[in-house]
PDB file of C-alpha atoms in Angstrom:
ATOM      1  CA  MET A   1     -36.473 -40.067   2.560  1.00 38.00           C
ATOM      2  CA  GLU A   2     -32.949 -39.275   1.505  1.00 43.00           C
ATOM      3  CA  GLY A   3     -33.117 -35.859   3.137  1.00 44.00           C
ATOM      4  CA  ALA A   4     -34.514 -37.383   6.336  1.00 44.00           C
ATOM      5  CA  ASN A   5     -31.479 -39.654   6.669  1.00 47.00           C
ATOM      6  CA  GLN A   6     -28.989 -36.799   6.363  1.00 53.00           C
ATOM      7  CA  THR A   7     -27.272 -35.499   9.519  1.00 58.00           C
ATOM      8  CA  ILE A   8     -27.647 -31.789  10.256  1.00 68.00           C
ATOM      9  CA  VAL A   9     -24.247 -30.135  10.758  1.00 71.00           C
ATOM     10  CA  THR A  10     -23.721 -28.485  14.164  1.00 75.00           C
ATOM     11  CA  GLU A  11     -19.953 -28.001  13.878  1.00 80.00           C
ATOM     12  CA  PHE A  12     -17.294 -27.696  11.229  1.00 84.00           C
ATOM     13  CA  VAL A  13     -13.817 -29.148  10.818  1.00 82.00           C
ATOM     14  CA  LEU A  14     -11.142 -26.780   9.514  1.00 80.00           C
ATOM     15  CA  LEU A  15      -8.735 -28.744   7.337  1.00 76.00           C
ATOM     16  CA  GLY A  16      -5.949 -26.162   7.117  1.00 71.00           C
ATOM     17  CA  LEU A  17      -2.636 -27.729   6.094  1.00 69.00           C
ATOM     18  CA  SER A  18      -3.246 -31.013   7.932  1.00 67.00           C
ATOM     19  CA  GLY A  19      -1.846 -32.971   4.982  1.00 66.00           C
ATOM     20  CA  HIS A  20       1.491 -31.126   5.194  1.00 69.00           C
ATOM     21  CA  PRO A  21       2.855 -31.443   8.776  1.00 70.00           C
ATOM     22  CA  ARG A  22       6.283 -29.999   7.945  1.00 75.00           C
ATOM     23  CA  LEU A  23       4.688 -26.875   6.496  1.00 75.00           C
ATOM     24  CA  GLU A  24       2.497 -26.560   9.588  1.00 76.00           C
ATOM     25  CA  THR A  25       5.494 -26.303  11.910  1.00 80.00           C
ATOM     26  CA  ILE A  26       7.194 -23.696   9.725  1.00 83.00           C
ATOM     27  CA  PHE A  27       4.050 -21.613   9.285  1.00 81.00           C
ATOM     28  CA  PHE A  28       3.160 -21.771  12.988  1.00 86.00           C
ATOM     29  CA  VAL A  29       6.417 -20.043  13.949  1.00 88.00           C
ATOM     30  CA  LEU A  30       6.205 -17.634  10.996  1.00 88.00           C
ATOM     31  CA  VAL A  31       2.571 -16.627  11.546  1.00 87.00           C
ATOM     32  CA  LEU A  32       3.027 -16.230  15.313  1.00 91.00           C
ATOM     33  CA  TRP A  33       6.014 -13.928  14.719  1.00 92.00           C
ATOM     34  CA  MET A  34       4.104 -11.880  12.133  1.00 90.00           C
ATOM     35  CA  TYR A  35       1.072 -11.594  14.423  1.00 92.00           C
ATOM     36  CA  LEU A  36       3.233 -10.153  17.202  1.00 93.00           C
ATOM     37  CA  VAL A  37       4.710  -7.668  14.698  1.00 91.00           C
ATOM     38  CA  ILE A  38       1.167  -6.718  13.612  1.00 92.00           C
ATOM     39  CA  LEU A  39       0.091  -6.051  17.201  1.00 93.00           C
ATOM     40  CA  LEU A  40       3.237  -4.053  17.936  1.00 90.00           C
ATOM     41  CA  GLY A  41       3.369  -2.033  14.701  1.00 88.00           C
ATOM     42  CA  ASN A  42      -0.317  -1.192  14.455  1.00 91.00           C
ATOM     43  CA  GLY A  43      -0.554  -0.664  18.206  1.00 91.00           C
ATOM     44  CA  ILE A  44       2.227   1.937  18.079  1.00 86.00           C
ATOM     45  CA  LEU A  45       0.525   3.717  15.162  1.00 88.00           C
ATOM     46  CA  ILE A  46      -2.758   3.891  17.076  1.00 90.00           C
ATOM     47  CA  ILE A  47      -1.022   5.238  20.179  1.00 89.00           C
ATOM     48  CA  VAL A  48       0.922   7.974  18.353  1.00 86.00           C
ATOM     49  CA  THR A  49      -2.156   9.120  16.398  1.00 86.00           C
ATOM     50  CA  ILE A  50      -4.008   9.481  19.702  1.00 88.00           C
ATOM     51  CA  TYR A  51      -1.325  11.106  21.852  1.00 84.00           C
ATOM     52  CA  ASP A  52       0.645  13.234  19.367  1.00 78.00           C
ATOM     53  CA  SER A  53      -1.222  16.488  18.688  1.00 78.00           C
ATOM     54  CA  HIS A  54       0.762  17.029  15.474  1.00 78.00           C
ATOM     55  CA  LEU A  55      -1.048  14.014  14.005  1.00 80.00           C
ATOM     56  CA  TYR A  56      -4.575  15.326  14.652  1.00 86.00           C
ATOM     57  CA  THR A  57      -5.363  15.426  10.934  1.00 88.00           C
ATOM     58  CA  PRO A  58      -7.791  13.457   8.732  1.00 90.00           C
ATOM     59  CA  MET A  59      -5.028  11.328   7.190  1.00 88.00           C
ATOM     60  CA  TYR A  60      -3.719  10.108  10.544  1.00 88.00           C
ATOM     61  CA  PHE A  61      -7.227   9.661  11.900  1.00 93.00           C
ATOM     62  CA  PHE A  62      -7.932   7.326   8.968  1.00 93.00           C
ATOM     63  CA  LEU A  63      -4.564   5.658   9.527  1.00 89.00           C
ATOM     64  CA  GLY A  64      -5.452   4.965  13.155  1.00 91.00           C
ATOM     65  CA  ASN A  65      -8.724   3.395  12.006  1.00 94.00           C
ATOM     66  CA  LEU A  66      -6.847   1.304   9.430  1.00 92.00           C
ATOM     67  CA  SER A  67      -4.440   0.042  12.095  1.00 91.00           C
ATOM     68  CA  PHE A  68      -7.332  -0.852  14.389  1.00 93.00           C
ATOM     69  CA  LEU A  69      -9.015  -2.700  11.508  1.00 92.00           C
ATOM     70  CA  ASP A  70      -5.842  -4.699  10.873  1.00 90.00           C
ATOM     71  CA  ILE A  71      -5.627  -5.705  14.535  1.00 92.00           C
ATOM     72  CA  CYS A  72      -9.314  -6.711  14.546  1.00 90.00           C
ATOM     73  CA  TYR A  73      -9.017  -8.733  11.339  1.00 87.00           C
ATOM     74  CA  THR A  74      -5.920 -10.642  12.373  1.00 89.00           C
ATOM     75  CA  THR A  75      -7.263 -11.279  15.877  1.00 88.00           C
ATOM     76  CA  SER A  76     -10.431 -12.765  14.383  1.00 84.00           C
ATOM     77  CA  SER A  77      -8.481 -15.192  12.177  1.00 82.00           C
ATOM     78  CA  VAL A  78      -4.872 -15.721  13.312  1.00 85.00           C
ATOM     79  CA  PRO A  79      -5.774 -17.730  16.465  1.00 81.00           C
ATOM     80  CA  LEU A  80      -7.596 -20.170  14.144  1.00 76.00           C
ATOM     81  CA  PHE A  81      -4.572 -20.218  11.833  1.00 77.00           C
ATOM     82  CA  LEU A  82      -2.268 -21.081  14.718  1.00 81.00           C
ATOM     83  CA  ASP A  83      -4.599 -23.657  16.220  1.00 77.00           C
ATOM     84  CA  SER A  84      -5.008 -25.395  12.850  1.00 73.00           C
ATOM     85  CA  PHE A  85      -1.216 -25.743  12.663  1.00 76.00           C
ATOM     86  CA  LEU A  86      -1.097 -27.464  16.062  1.00 76.00           C
ATOM     87  CA  THR A  87      -4.049 -29.845  15.738  1.00 73.00           C
ATOM     88  CA  PRO A  88      -4.768 -32.153  12.769  1.00 66.00           C
ATOM     89  CA  ARG A  89      -8.545 -31.655  13.050  1.00 66.00           C
ATOM     90  CA  LYS A  90      -9.682 -28.293  14.331  1.00 75.00           C
ATOM     91  CA  ILE A  91     -13.345 -28.331  15.293  1.00 82.00           C
ATOM     92  CA  ILE A  92     -15.284 -25.067  15.430  1.00 82.00           C
ATOM     93  CA  SER A  93     -18.925 -24.752  16.475  1.00 84.00           C
ATOM     94  CA  PHE A  94     -21.613 -23.525  14.099  1.00 83.00           C
ATOM     95  CA  SER A  95     -22.048 -20.307  16.117  1.00 86.00           C
ATOM     96  CA  GLY A  96     -18.283 -19.829  16.432  1.00 86.00           C
ATOM     97  CA  CYS A  97     -17.955 -20.139  12.678  1.00 86.00           C
ATOM     98  CA  ALA A  98     -20.693 -17.529  12.213  1.00 88.00           C
ATOM     99  CA  VAL A  99     -18.976 -15.065  14.566  1.00 89.00           C
ATOM    100  CA  GLN A 100     -15.581 -15.531  12.871  1.00 86.00           C
ATOM    101  CA  MET A 101     -17.171 -15.161   9.432  1.00 88.00           C
ATOM    102  CA  PHE A 102     -18.986 -11.985  10.494  1.00 92.00           C
ATOM    103  CA  LEU A 103     -15.870 -10.346  11.948  1.00 90.00           C
ATOM    104  CA  SER A 104     -13.584 -11.106   9.007  1.00 86.00           C
ATOM    105  CA  PHE A 105     -16.187 -10.038   6.419  1.00 88.00           C
ATOM    106  CA  ALA A 106     -17.084  -6.851   8.322  1.00 92.00           C
ATOM    107  CA  VAL A 107     -13.475  -5.768   8.747  1.00 90.00           C
ATOM    108  CA  GLY A 108     -12.601  -6.577   5.137  1.00 88.00           C
ATOM    109  CA  ALA A 109     -15.549  -4.600   3.758  1.00 92.00           C
ATOM    110  CA  THR A 110     -14.856  -1.695   6.113  1.00 94.00           C
ATOM    111  CA  GLU A 111     -11.222  -1.537   4.988  1.00 92.00           C
ATOM    112  CA  CYS A 112     -12.282  -1.420   1.334  1.00 92.00           C
ATOM    113  CA  VAL A 113     -14.447   1.636   1.991  1.00 94.00           C
ATOM    114  CA  LEU A 114     -11.911   3.253   4.324  1.00 94.00           C
ATOM    115  CA  LEU A 115      -9.153   3.035   1.699  1.00 94.00           C
ATOM    116  CA  SER A 116     -11.399   4.866  -0.754  1.00 94.00           C
ATOM    117  CA  MET A 117     -12.074   7.552   1.892  1.00 94.00           C
ATOM    118  CA  MET A 118      -8.306   7.935   2.337  1.00 93.00           C
ATOM    119  CA  ALA A 119      -7.968   8.348  -1.447  1.00 94.00           C
ATOM    120  CA  PHE A 120     -10.517  11.179  -1.296  1.00 95.00           C
ATOM    121  CA  ASP A 121      -8.497  12.788   1.491  1.00 94.00           C
ATOM    122  CA  CYS A 122      -5.376  12.625  -0.724  1.00 93.00           C
ATOM    123  CA  TYR A 123      -7.346  14.084  -3.636  1.00 94.00           C
ATOM    124  CA  VAL A 124      -8.542  17.077  -1.634  1.00 94.00           C
ATOM    125  CA  ALA A 125      -5.081  17.637  -0.073  1.00 91.00           C
ATOM    126  CA  ILE A 126      -3.328  17.785  -3.460  1.00 92.00           C
ATOM    127  CA  CYS A 127      -5.976  19.002  -5.893  1.00 92.00           C
ATOM    128  CA  LYS A 128      -7.799  21.481  -3.612  1.00 91.00           C
ATOM    129  CA  PRO A 129      -5.235  22.434  -0.935  1.00 89.00           C
ATOM    130  CA  LEU A 130      -6.748  25.851  -0.158  1.00 91.00           C
ATOM    131  CA  ARG A 131     -10.159  24.337   0.541  1.00 92.00           C
ATOM    132  CA  TYR A 132      -8.781  21.324   2.415  1.00 93.00           C
ATOM    133  CA  PRO A 133      -9.495  22.618   5.967  1.00 92.00           C
ATOM    134  CA  VAL A 134     -13.067  23.452   4.963  1.00 93.00           C
ATOM    135  CA  ILE A 135     -13.856  20.227   3.096  1.00 93.00           C
ATOM    136  CA  MET A 136     -12.045  17.833   5.442  1.00 93.00           C
ATOM    137  CA  ASN A 137     -13.210  19.274   8.745  1.00 93.00           C
ATOM    138  CA  LYS A 138     -13.531  17.056  11.819  1.00 92.00           C
ATOM    139  CA  ASP A 139     -17.248  16.371  11.391  1.00 93.00           C
ATOM    140  CA  THR A 140     -16.641  15.291   7.798  1.00 94.00           C
ATOM    141  CA  TYR A 141     -13.776  12.866   8.326  1.00 94.00           C
ATOM    142  CA  VAL A 142     -15.260  11.351  11.479  1.00 95.00           C
ATOM    143  CA  SER A 143     -18.522  10.778   9.589  1.00 95.00           C
ATOM    144  CA  MET A 144     -16.594   9.206   6.694  1.00 95.00           C
ATOM    145  CA  ALA A 145     -14.833   6.771   9.023  1.00 95.00           C
ATOM    146  CA  ALA A 146     -18.045   5.967  10.900  1.00 96.00           C
ATOM    147  CA  GLY A 147     -19.853   5.383   7.605  1.00 95.00           C
ATOM    148  CA  SER A 148     -17.134   2.910   6.577  1.00 95.00           C
ATOM    149  CA  TRP A 149     -17.607   0.916   9.794  1.00 95.00           C
ATOM    150  CA  ILE A 150     -21.408   0.980   9.535  1.00 96.00           C
ATOM    151  CA  ALA A 151     -21.382  -0.102   5.881  1.00 95.00           C
ATOM    152  CA  GLY A 152     -19.013  -2.972   6.641  1.00 94.00           C
ATOM    153  CA  GLY A 153     -21.114  -4.101   9.587  1.00 94.00           C
ATOM    154  CA  ILE A 154     -24.362  -4.019   7.605  1.00 95.00           C
ATOM    155  CA  THR A 155     -23.074  -6.016   4.623  1.00 94.00           C
ATOM    156  CA  SER A 156     -21.405  -8.551   6.935  1.00 93.00           C
ATOM    157  CA  THR A 157     -24.650  -9.000   8.870  1.00 94.00           C
ATOM    158  CA  VAL A 158     -26.522  -9.642   5.617  1.00 94.00           C
ATOM    159  CA  GLN A 159     -23.953 -12.092   4.186  1.00 92.00           C
ATOM    160  CA  THR A 160     -23.452 -13.985   7.441  1.00 92.00           C
ATOM    161  CA  SER A 161     -27.157 -14.312   8.205  1.00 92.00           C
ATOM    162  CA  LEU A 162     -27.894 -15.570   4.680  1.00 91.00           C
ATOM    163  CA  ALA A 163     -25.078 -18.124   4.948  1.00 89.00           C
ATOM    164  CA  MET A 164     -26.083 -19.363   8.405  1.00 86.00           C
ATOM    165  CA  LYS A 165     -29.728 -19.784   7.372  1.00 87.00           C
ATOM    166  CA  LEU A 166     -28.686 -22.446   4.865  1.00 84.00           C
ATOM    167  CA  LEU A 167     -29.074 -26.136   5.636  1.00 83.00           C
ATOM    168  CA  PHE A 168     -25.743 -27.914   6.119  1.00 81.00           C
ATOM    169  CA  CYS A 169     -25.841 -31.678   6.054  1.00 76.00           C
ATOM    170  CA  GLY A 170     -23.360 -34.437   5.344  1.00 70.00           C
ATOM    171  CA  ASP A 171     -19.806 -33.205   4.804  1.00 76.00           C
ATOM    172  CA  ASN A 172     -18.700 -30.643   7.421  1.00 80.00           C
ATOM    173  CA  VAL A 173     -15.008 -30.326   6.474  1.00 81.00           C
ATOM    174  CA  ILE A 174     -13.994 -26.791   5.454  1.00 80.00           C
ATOM    175  CA  ASN A 175     -10.901 -26.947   3.265  1.00 77.00           C
ATOM    176  CA  HIS A 176      -9.465 -23.771   4.746  1.00 77.00           C
ATOM    177  CA  PHE A 177      -7.769 -22.283   7.819  1.00 75.00           C
ATOM    178  CA  ILE A 178     -10.836 -20.299   8.841  1.00 79.00           C
ATOM    179  CA  CYS A 179     -14.577 -20.105   8.184  1.00 82.00           C
ATOM    180  CA  GLU A 180     -14.125 -18.360   4.842  1.00 79.00           C
ATOM    181  CA  ILE A 181     -17.597 -17.696   3.460  1.00 82.00           C
ATOM    182  CA  LEU A 182     -17.023 -19.197   0.002  1.00 80.00           C
ATOM    183  CA  ALA A 183     -15.595 -22.382   1.529  1.00 79.00           C
ATOM    184  CA  VAL A 184     -18.601 -22.630   3.856  1.00 85.00           C
ATOM    185  CA  LEU A 185     -21.137 -22.150   1.063  1.00 85.00           C
ATOM    186  CA  LYS A 186     -19.678 -25.152  -0.777  1.00 83.00           C
ATOM    187  CA  LEU A 187     -20.910 -27.391   2.061  1.00 84.00           C
ATOM    188  CA  ALA A 188     -24.545 -26.258   1.916  1.00 84.00           C
ATOM    189  CA  CYS A 189     -27.106 -28.799   0.771  1.00 84.00           C
ATOM    190  CA  ALA A 190     -29.548 -26.084  -0.263  1.00 81.00           C
ATOM    191  CA  ASP A 191     -29.924 -23.551  -3.052  1.00 84.00           C
ATOM    192  CA  ILE A 192     -27.190 -20.917  -2.640  1.00 87.00           C
ATOM    193  CA  LEU A 193     -28.319 -18.722  -5.541  1.00 88.00           C
ATOM    194  CA  PRO A 194     -29.554 -15.935  -3.195  1.00 89.00           C
ATOM    195  CA  ASN A 195     -26.147 -16.012  -1.473  1.00 89.00           C
ATOM    196  CA  VAL A 196     -24.324 -15.813  -4.799  1.00 90.00           C
ATOM    197  CA  ILE A 197     -26.449 -12.858  -5.938  1.00 91.00           C
ATOM    198  CA  SER A 198     -26.009 -11.086  -2.608  1.00 92.00           C
ATOM    199  CA  MET A 199     -22.235 -11.623  -2.591  1.00 90.00           C
ATOM    200  CA  THR A 200     -21.964 -10.449  -6.190  1.00 90.00           C
ATOM    201  CA  LEU A 201     -23.738  -7.207  -5.279  1.00 93.00           C
ATOM    202  CA  ALA A 202     -21.506  -6.829  -2.227  1.00 91.00           C
ATOM    203  CA  ASP A 203     -18.397  -7.366  -4.383  1.00 88.00           C
ATOM    204  CA  VAL A 204     -19.544  -4.649  -6.774  1.00 91.00           C
ATOM    205  CA  ILE A 205     -20.276  -2.216  -3.938  1.00 92.00           C
ATOM    206  CA  PHE A 206     -17.253  -2.922  -1.739  1.00 91.00           C
ATOM    207  CA  LEU A 207     -14.640  -3.929  -4.317  1.00 88.00           C
ATOM    208  CA  VAL A 208     -15.438  -2.534  -7.757  1.00 90.00           C
ATOM    209  CA  PHE A 209     -16.834   0.864  -6.728  1.00 94.00           C
ATOM    210  CA  PRO A 210     -14.015   1.666  -4.246  1.00 93.00           C
ATOM    211  CA  VAL A 211     -11.365   0.617  -6.786  1.00 92.00           C
ATOM    212  CA  LEU A 212     -12.948   2.835  -9.448  1.00 94.00           C
ATOM    213  CA  PHE A 213     -13.205   5.699  -6.966  1.00 95.00           C
ATOM    214  CA  ILE A 214      -9.545   5.290  -5.963  1.00 95.00           C
ATOM    215  CA  PHE A 215      -8.469   5.046  -9.609  1.00 94.00           C
ATOM    216  CA  ILE A 216     -10.343   8.215 -10.604  1.00 95.00           C
ATOM    217  CA  SER A 217      -8.987  10.043  -7.549  1.00 94.00           C
ATOM    218  CA  TYR A 218      -5.419   9.174  -8.493  1.00 94.00           C
ATOM    219  CA  VAL A 219      -5.968  10.206 -12.105  1.00 94.00           C
ATOM    220  CA  PHE A 220      -6.786  13.709 -10.835  1.00 94.00           C
ATOM    221  CA  ILE A 221      -3.955  13.556  -8.289  1.00 93.00           C
ATOM    222  CA  LEU A 222      -1.335  12.586 -10.885  1.00 92.00           C
ATOM    223  CA  SER A 223      -2.693  15.188 -13.306  1.00 92.00           C
ATOM    224  CA  THR A 224      -2.291  17.872 -10.640  1.00 91.00           C
ATOM    225  CA  ILE A 225       1.196  16.678  -9.630  1.00 90.00           C
ATOM    226  CA  LEU A 226       2.442  16.714 -13.221  1.00 89.00           C
ATOM    227  CA  ARG A 227       1.401  20.366 -13.531  1.00 89.00           C
ATOM    228  CA  ILE A 228       3.616  21.385 -10.609  1.00 85.00           C
ATOM    229  CA  PRO A 229       6.601  23.228 -12.164  1.00 86.00           C
ATOM    230  CA  SER A 230       9.391  22.201  -9.743  1.00 84.00           C
ATOM    231  CA  ALA A 231      10.712  18.665  -9.339  1.00 83.00           C
ATOM    232  CA  GLU A 232      10.925  19.137  -5.568  1.00 83.00           C
ATOM    233  CA  GLY A 233       7.279  20.211  -5.442  1.00 80.00           C
ATOM    234  CA  ARG A 234       6.226  17.158  -7.450  1.00 84.00           C
ATOM    235  CA  ARG A 235       8.214  14.873  -5.156  1.00 84.00           C
ATOM    236  CA  LYS A 236       6.671  16.329  -1.997  1.00 81.00           C
ATOM    237  CA  ALA A 237       3.162  16.148  -3.443  1.00 80.00           C
ATOM    238  CA  PHE A 238       3.557  12.530  -4.524  1.00 82.00           C
ATOM    239  CA  SER A 239       5.095  11.511  -1.183  1.00 80.00           C
ATOM    240  CA  THR A 240       1.883  12.702   0.490  1.00 77.00           C
ATOM    241  CA  CYS A 241      -0.062   9.784  -0.969  1.00 83.00           C
ATOM    242  CA  SER A 242       2.624   7.278  -1.953  1.00 83.00           C
ATOM    243  CA  ALA A 243       2.188   5.219   1.219  1.00 83.00           C
ATOM    244  CA  HIS A 244      -1.580   5.006   0.696  1.00 86.00           C
ATOM    245  CA  LEU A 245      -1.122   4.008  -2.946  1.00 87.00           C
ATOM    246  CA  THR A 246       1.315   1.246  -1.929  1.00 86.00           C
ATOM    247  CA  VAL A 247      -1.157  -0.135   0.639  1.00 87.00           C
ATOM    248  CA  VAL A 248      -3.981  -0.033  -1.931  1.00 89.00           C
ATOM    249  CA  ILE A 249      -1.914  -1.985  -4.484  1.00 87.00           C
ATOM    250  CA  VAL A 250      -0.952  -4.668  -1.946  1.00 83.00           C
ATOM    251  CA  PHE A 251      -4.473  -4.938  -0.474  1.00 84.00           C
ATOM    252  CA  TYR A 252      -6.513  -5.044  -3.676  1.00 84.00           C
ATOM    253  CA  GLY A 253      -3.842  -6.878  -5.641  1.00 79.00           C
ATOM    254  CA  THR A 254      -4.023  -9.806  -3.230  1.00 74.00           C
ATOM    255  CA  ILE A 255      -7.833  -9.844  -3.284  1.00 74.00           C
ATOM    256  CA  PHE A 256      -8.112  -9.795  -7.066  1.00 73.00           C
ATOM    257  CA  PHE A 257      -5.417 -12.421  -7.498  1.00 70.00           C
ATOM    258  CA  MET A 258      -7.176 -14.625  -4.948  1.00 65.00           C
ATOM    259  CA  TYR A 259     -10.572 -14.512  -6.652  1.00 62.00           C
ATOM    260  CA  VAL A 260      -9.791 -13.875 -10.323  1.00 59.00           C
ATOM    261  CA  LYS A 261      -6.942 -16.339 -10.984  1.00 54.00           C
ATOM    262  CA  PRO A 262      -7.821 -19.248 -13.340  1.00 51.00           C
ATOM    263  CA  LYS A 263      -8.984 -22.548 -11.866  1.00 52.00           C
ATOM    264  CA  SER A 264      -7.199 -25.832 -12.520  1.00 48.00           C
ATOM    265  CA  LYS A 265      -9.150 -28.747 -13.989  1.00 45.00           C
ATOM    266  CA  ASP A 266      -6.949 -31.808 -13.361  1.00 43.00           C
ATOM    267  CA  SER A 267      -6.968 -33.499  -9.943  1.00 42.00           C
ATOM    268  CA  LEU A 268      -3.294 -32.825  -9.178  1.00 41.00           C
ATOM    269  CA  GLY A 269      -3.714 -29.221 -10.201  1.00 43.00           C
ATOM    270  CA  VAL A 270      -6.797 -28.854  -8.010  1.00 44.00           C
ATOM    271  CA  SER A 271      -4.839 -30.154  -5.000  1.00 49.00           C
ATOM    272  CA  LYS A 272      -2.043 -27.662  -5.643  1.00 53.00           C
ATOM    273  CA  GLU A 273      -4.640 -24.960  -6.220  1.00 56.00           C
ATOM    274  CA  TYR A 274      -6.190 -25.545  -2.792  1.00 61.00           C
ATOM    275  CA  ILE A 275      -2.775 -25.109  -1.155  1.00 67.00           C
ATOM    276  CA  THR A 276      -2.117 -21.982  -3.223  1.00 69.00           C
ATOM    277  CA  ASP A 277      -5.496 -20.519  -2.266  1.00 68.00           C
ATOM    278  CA  LYS A 278      -4.762 -21.129   1.412  1.00 70.00           C
ATOM    279  CA  LEU A 279      -1.331 -19.530   1.214  1.00 71.00           C
ATOM    280  CA  ILE A 280      -2.742 -16.501  -0.625  1.00 72.00           C
ATOM    281  CA  SER A 281      -5.417 -16.218   2.049  1.00 72.00           C
ATOM    282  CA  LEU A 282      -2.676 -16.421   4.666  1.00 74.00           C
ATOM    283  CA  PHE A 283      -0.789 -13.624   2.895  1.00 73.00           C
ATOM    284  CA  TYR A 284      -3.928 -11.484   2.759  1.00 73.00           C
ATOM    285  CA  GLY A 285      -4.796 -12.175   6.397  1.00 77.00           C
ATOM    286  CA  VAL A 286      -1.347 -11.770   7.962  1.00 84.00           C
ATOM    287  CA  VAL A 287       1.301 -10.278   5.672  1.00 82.00           C
ATOM    288  CA  THR A 288      -0.770  -7.320   4.429  1.00 82.00           C
ATOM    289  CA  PRO A 289      -1.682  -6.064   7.947  1.00 87.00           C
ATOM    290  CA  MET A 290       1.981  -6.462   8.916  1.00 88.00           C
ATOM    291  CA  LEU A 291       3.161  -4.374   5.954  1.00 85.00           C
ATOM    292  CA  ASN A 292       0.747  -1.466   6.501  1.00 83.00           C
ATOM    293  CA  PRO A 293       2.467   0.087   9.566  1.00 83.00           C
ATOM    294  CA  LEU A 294       5.891  -0.544   8.021  1.00 82.00           C
ATOM    295  CA  ILE A 295       4.877   1.234   4.808  1.00 82.00           C
ATOM    296  CA  TYR A 296       3.446   4.239   6.623  1.00 77.00           C
ATOM    297  CA  SER A 297       6.258   4.530   9.180  1.00 71.00           C
ATOM    298  CA  LEU A 298       9.123   4.055   6.728  1.00 61.00           C
ATOM    299  CA  ARG A 299       7.744   6.582   4.234  1.00 63.00           C
ATOM    300  CA  ASN A 300       6.416   9.180   6.655  1.00 70.00           C
ATOM    301  CA  LYS A 301       8.623  11.609   8.606  1.00 72.00           C
ATOM    302  CA  ASP A 302       5.761  12.752  10.840  1.00 72.00           C
ATOM    303  CA  VAL A 303       5.098   9.209  12.062  1.00 73.00           C
ATOM    304  CA  LYS A 304       8.815   8.583  12.602  1.00 71.00           C
ATOM    305  CA  THR A 305       9.108  11.778  14.624  1.00 74.00           C
ATOM    306  CA  ALA A 306       5.994  10.952  16.663  1.00 71.00           C
ATOM    307  CA  VAL A 307       7.309   7.466  17.474  1.00 69.00           C
ATOM    308  CA  LYS A 308      10.688   8.867  18.509  1.00 71.00           C
ATOM    309  CA  ASN A 309       9.009  11.481  20.713  1.00 71.00           C
ATOM    310  CA  LEU A 310       6.790   8.826  22.310  1.00 65.00           C
ATOM    311  CA  MET A 311       9.764   6.576  23.012  1.00 66.00           C
ATOM    312  CA  GLY A 312      11.728   9.548  24.326  1.00 63.00           C
ATOM    313  CA  GLN A 313       8.938  10.508  26.718  1.00 58.00           C
ATOM    314  CA  LYS A 314       8.751   6.966  28.065  1.00 52.00           C
ATOM    315  CA  LEU A 315      12.506   6.781  28.574  1.00 44.00           C
ATOM    316  CA  PHE A 316      12.507  10.197  30.242  1.00 42.00           C
ATOM    317  CA  ALA A 317       9.619   9.161  32.518  1.00 50.00           C
ATOM    318  CA  GLU A 318      11.540   6.066  33.582  1.00 51.00           C
TER     319      GLU A 318
END
């Protein structure tokens, strides 16, 4: 009888920062500005990797994919961020929530795998330079990138379908900016054990394994660099992968801090914790994609040269 009286949820309310109107105004301007920087920075990287023949290498092909991933991820979430800052109660349909959840999960999982593929590219470039053209041929690196996208799409389809098959009744308020899967699962009035098991397996496959793979790759990379006799040779070798290593630290550091940090037990602490979680999620969803093109452009002479050439061609054409 109790279950019969419960209302089935057909839409969700995204709480965002509705309890902090002053923060909403500040973050609306800040997030909008960062989103425009993301579109501009990553868009330029994609264009130069397509049109500059000097960048037709595996590393820049992966970089173009990474930039496209960042644009996809932010476009799937930032409009919800911005809308939640403008309206006190943002309503999103059940199907809209599923689509947003699928896109963000797919892009996040794909980026995890892609970063590990980029680590392998660095490993081959430094540890096996003579065999690099043979190992990292076009068929190989295109297949690696395609496999990253396919793997991300498959795991997102599984996680999203399992979440959307659950029964949601009663409370429909998501204490988040977006339809974050963990926040959605908290509202289910059904057994979520299969979801927990599935997400745990996905975390192992798409977080733990890539991190271990990246770590092992850099152990070999550093070992090889330290055996280079000249200081200039060591510097050039390390600069080859320093940008990738910086992106990996920022990307995975945010994820692990977001999910591994200790939980507060008192009510005031829980309230502060919710705000902290949202701000960390905001950092992960907006700041990290904004930093990626800056890191690669500031630390890479080839990208700088390609951008200057592209700008020069446009000015000359005008």
